[in-house]
PDB file of C-alpha atoms in Angstrom:
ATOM      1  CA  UNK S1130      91.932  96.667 122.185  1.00 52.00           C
ATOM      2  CA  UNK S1131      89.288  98.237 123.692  1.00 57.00           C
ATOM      3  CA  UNK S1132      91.109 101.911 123.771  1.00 60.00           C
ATOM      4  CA  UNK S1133      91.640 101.149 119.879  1.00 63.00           C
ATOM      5  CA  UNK S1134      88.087 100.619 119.217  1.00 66.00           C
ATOM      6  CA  UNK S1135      86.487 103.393 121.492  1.00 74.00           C
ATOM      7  CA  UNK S1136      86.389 107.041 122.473  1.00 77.00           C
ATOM      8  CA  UNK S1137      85.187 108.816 125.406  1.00 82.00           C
ATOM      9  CA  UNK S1138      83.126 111.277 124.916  1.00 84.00           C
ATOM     10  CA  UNK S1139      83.174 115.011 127.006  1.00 90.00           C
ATOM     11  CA  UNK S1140      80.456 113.888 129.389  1.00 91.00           C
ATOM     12  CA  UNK S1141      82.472 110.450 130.655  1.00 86.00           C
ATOM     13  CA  UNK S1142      80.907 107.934 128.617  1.00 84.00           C
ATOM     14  CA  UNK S1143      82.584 105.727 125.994  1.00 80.00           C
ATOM     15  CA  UNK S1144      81.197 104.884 122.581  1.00 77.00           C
ATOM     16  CA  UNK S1145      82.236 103.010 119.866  1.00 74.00           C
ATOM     17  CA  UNK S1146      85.414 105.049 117.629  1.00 71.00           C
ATOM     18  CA  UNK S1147      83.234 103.988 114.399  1.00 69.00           C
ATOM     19  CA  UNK S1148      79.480 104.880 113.217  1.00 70.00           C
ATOM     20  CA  UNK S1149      77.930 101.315 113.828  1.00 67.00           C
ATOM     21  CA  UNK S1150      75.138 102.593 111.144  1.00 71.00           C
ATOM     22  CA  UNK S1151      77.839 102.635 108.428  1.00 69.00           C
ATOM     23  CA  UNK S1152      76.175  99.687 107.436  1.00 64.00           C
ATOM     24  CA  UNK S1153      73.013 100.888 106.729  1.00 67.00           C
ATOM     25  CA  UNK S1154      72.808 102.531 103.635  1.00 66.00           C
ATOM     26  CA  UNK S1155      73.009  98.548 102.422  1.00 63.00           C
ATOM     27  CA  UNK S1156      69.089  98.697 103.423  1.00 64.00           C
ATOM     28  CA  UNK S1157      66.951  95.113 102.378  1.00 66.00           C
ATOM     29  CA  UNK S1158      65.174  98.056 100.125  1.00 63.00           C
ATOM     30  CA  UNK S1159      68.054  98.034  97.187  1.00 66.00           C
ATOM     31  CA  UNK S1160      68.377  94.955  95.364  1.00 71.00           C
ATOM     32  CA  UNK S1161      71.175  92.671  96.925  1.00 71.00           C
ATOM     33  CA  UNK S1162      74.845  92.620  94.732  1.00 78.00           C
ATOM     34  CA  UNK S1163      75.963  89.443  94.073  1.00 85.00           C
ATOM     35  CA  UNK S1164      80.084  90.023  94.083  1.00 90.00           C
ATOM     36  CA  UNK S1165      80.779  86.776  94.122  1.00 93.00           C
ATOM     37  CA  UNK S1166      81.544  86.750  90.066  1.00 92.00           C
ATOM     38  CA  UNK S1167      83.275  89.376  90.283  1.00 93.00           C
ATOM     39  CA  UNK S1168      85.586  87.965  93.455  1.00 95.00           C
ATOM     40  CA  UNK S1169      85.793  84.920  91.525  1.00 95.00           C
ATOM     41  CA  UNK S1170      87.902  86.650  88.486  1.00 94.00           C
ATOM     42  CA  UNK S1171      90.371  87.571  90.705  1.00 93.00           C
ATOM     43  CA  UNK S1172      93.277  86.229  89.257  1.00 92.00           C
ATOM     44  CA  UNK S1173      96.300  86.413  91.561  1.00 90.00           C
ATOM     45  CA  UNK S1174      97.079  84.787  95.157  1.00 89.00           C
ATOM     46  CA  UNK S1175      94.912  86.058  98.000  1.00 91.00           C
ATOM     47  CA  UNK S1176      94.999  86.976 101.728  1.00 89.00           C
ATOM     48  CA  UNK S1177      92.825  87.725 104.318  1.00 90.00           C
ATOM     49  CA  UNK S1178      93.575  89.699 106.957  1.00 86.00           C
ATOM     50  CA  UNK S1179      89.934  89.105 109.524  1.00 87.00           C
ATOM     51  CA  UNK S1180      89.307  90.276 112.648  1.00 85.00           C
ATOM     52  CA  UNK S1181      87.377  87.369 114.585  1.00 85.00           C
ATOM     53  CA  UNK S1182      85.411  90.598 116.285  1.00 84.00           C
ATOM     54  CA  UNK S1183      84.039  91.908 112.529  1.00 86.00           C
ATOM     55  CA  UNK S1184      80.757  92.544 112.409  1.00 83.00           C
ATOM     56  CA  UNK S1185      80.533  93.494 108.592  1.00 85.00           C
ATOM     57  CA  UNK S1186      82.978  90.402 107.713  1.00 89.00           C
ATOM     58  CA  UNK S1187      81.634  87.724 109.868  1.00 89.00           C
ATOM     59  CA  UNK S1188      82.983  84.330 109.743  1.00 91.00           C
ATOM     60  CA  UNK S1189      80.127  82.987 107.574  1.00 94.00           C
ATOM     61  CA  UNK S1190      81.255  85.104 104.911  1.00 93.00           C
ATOM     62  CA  UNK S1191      84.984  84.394 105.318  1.00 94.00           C
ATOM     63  CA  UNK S1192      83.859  80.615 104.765  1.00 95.00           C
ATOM     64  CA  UNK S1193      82.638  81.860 101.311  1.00 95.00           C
ATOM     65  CA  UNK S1194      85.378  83.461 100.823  1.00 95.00           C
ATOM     66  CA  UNK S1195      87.329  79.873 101.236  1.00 95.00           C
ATOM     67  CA  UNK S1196      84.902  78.098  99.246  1.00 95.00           C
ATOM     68  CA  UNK S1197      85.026  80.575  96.154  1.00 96.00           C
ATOM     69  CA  UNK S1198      89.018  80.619  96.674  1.00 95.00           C
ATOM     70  CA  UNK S1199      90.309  77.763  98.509  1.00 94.00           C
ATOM     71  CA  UNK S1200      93.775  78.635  98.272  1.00 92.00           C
ATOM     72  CA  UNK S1201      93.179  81.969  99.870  1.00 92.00           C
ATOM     73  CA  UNK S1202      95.560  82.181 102.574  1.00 90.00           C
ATOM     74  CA  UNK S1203      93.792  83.638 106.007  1.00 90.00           C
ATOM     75  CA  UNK S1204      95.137  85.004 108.921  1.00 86.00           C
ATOM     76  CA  UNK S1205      92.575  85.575 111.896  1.00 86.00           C
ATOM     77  CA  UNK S1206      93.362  88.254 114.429  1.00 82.00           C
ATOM     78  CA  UNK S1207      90.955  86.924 117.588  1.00 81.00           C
ATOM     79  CA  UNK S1208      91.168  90.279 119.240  1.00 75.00           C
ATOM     80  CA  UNK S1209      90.373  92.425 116.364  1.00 78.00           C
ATOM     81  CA  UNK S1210      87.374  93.366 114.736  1.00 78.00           C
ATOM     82  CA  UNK S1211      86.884  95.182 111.579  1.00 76.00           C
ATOM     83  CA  UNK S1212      88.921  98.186 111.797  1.00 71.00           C
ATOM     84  CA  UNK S1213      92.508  97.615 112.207  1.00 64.00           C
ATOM     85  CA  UNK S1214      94.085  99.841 115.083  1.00 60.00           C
ATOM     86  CA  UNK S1215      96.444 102.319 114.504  1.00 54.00           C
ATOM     87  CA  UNK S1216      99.904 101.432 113.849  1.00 52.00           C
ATOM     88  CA  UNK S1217     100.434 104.135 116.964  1.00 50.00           C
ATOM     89  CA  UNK S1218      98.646 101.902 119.313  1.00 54.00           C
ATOM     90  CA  UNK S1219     100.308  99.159 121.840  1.00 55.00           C
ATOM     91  CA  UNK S1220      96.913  97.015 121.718  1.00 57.00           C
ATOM     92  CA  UNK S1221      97.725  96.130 117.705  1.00 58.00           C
ATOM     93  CA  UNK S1222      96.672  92.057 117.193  1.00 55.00           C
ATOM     94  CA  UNK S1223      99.580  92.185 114.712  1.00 56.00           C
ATOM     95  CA  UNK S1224     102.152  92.508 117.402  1.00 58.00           C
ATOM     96  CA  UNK S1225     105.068  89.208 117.008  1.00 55.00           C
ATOM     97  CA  UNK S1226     103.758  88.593 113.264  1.00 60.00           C
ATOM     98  CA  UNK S1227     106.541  89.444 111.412  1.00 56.00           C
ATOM     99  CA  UNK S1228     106.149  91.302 108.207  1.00 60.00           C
ATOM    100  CA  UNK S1229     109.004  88.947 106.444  1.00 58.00           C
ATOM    101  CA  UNK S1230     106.439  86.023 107.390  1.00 58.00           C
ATOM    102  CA  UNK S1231     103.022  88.251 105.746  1.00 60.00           C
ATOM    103  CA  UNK S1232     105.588  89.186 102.642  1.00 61.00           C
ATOM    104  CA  UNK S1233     106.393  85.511 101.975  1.00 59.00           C
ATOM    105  CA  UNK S1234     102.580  84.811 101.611  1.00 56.00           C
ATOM    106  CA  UNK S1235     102.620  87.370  99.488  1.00 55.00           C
ATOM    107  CA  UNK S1236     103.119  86.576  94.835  1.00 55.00           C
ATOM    108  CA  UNK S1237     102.537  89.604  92.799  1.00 55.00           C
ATOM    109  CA  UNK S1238      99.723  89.097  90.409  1.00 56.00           C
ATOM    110  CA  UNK S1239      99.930  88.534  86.986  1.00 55.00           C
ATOM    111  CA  UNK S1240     101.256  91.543  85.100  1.00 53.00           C
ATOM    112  CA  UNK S1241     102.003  92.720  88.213  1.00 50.00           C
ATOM    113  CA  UNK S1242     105.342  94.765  88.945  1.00 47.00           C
ATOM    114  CA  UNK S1243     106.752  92.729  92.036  1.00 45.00           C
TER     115      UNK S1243
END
């Protein structure tokens, strides 16, 4: 995990392999978006794949999630945080989950070609 999540740079140390300040340009100074009416139109079955190790979709807001759609179905990925590693690397979280399992989670949504 940790050679999916990190780099080393020239001079030996190793850094994160995403800009931590992604975040942000969501400064306190902009009004706060409420999403949650728009999240709560969505019309069609739901799953979450979360990375227990997300810091921008941290459990607290995974329980909203749930609350606003409590037949959402979520799979957690302990190892993993936000970004998923490549599909290239040995150290994926999604290794033994079958994609015959994911696709039977899976209902087109309405109006939806499936």
């Amino acid at each position: 995990m940790a050679m999916a999540c990190s780099r080393r740079l020239p001079d030996g140390r190793f850094v994160t392999h995403y800009d931590p300040a992604i975040v942000g340009q969501f400064s306190e100074s902009v009004p706060p978006l409420d999403l949650w009416s728009l999240f709560d139109t969505i019309d069609c079955p739901l799953m979450l794949l979360h990375g227990a190790q997300s810091d921008v979709l941290t459990a607290g807001i995974v329980e909203q999630m749930r609350e606003h759609k409590p037949q959402m179905h979520v799979l957690t990925f302990d190892e993993c945080g936000h970004a998923w590693p490549a599909s290239s690397t040995p150290h994926r979280p999604d290794r033994g989950v079958s994609k015959r399992g994911l696709n039977s989670l899976a209902t087109p949504c309405p109006g939806e070609i499936g």
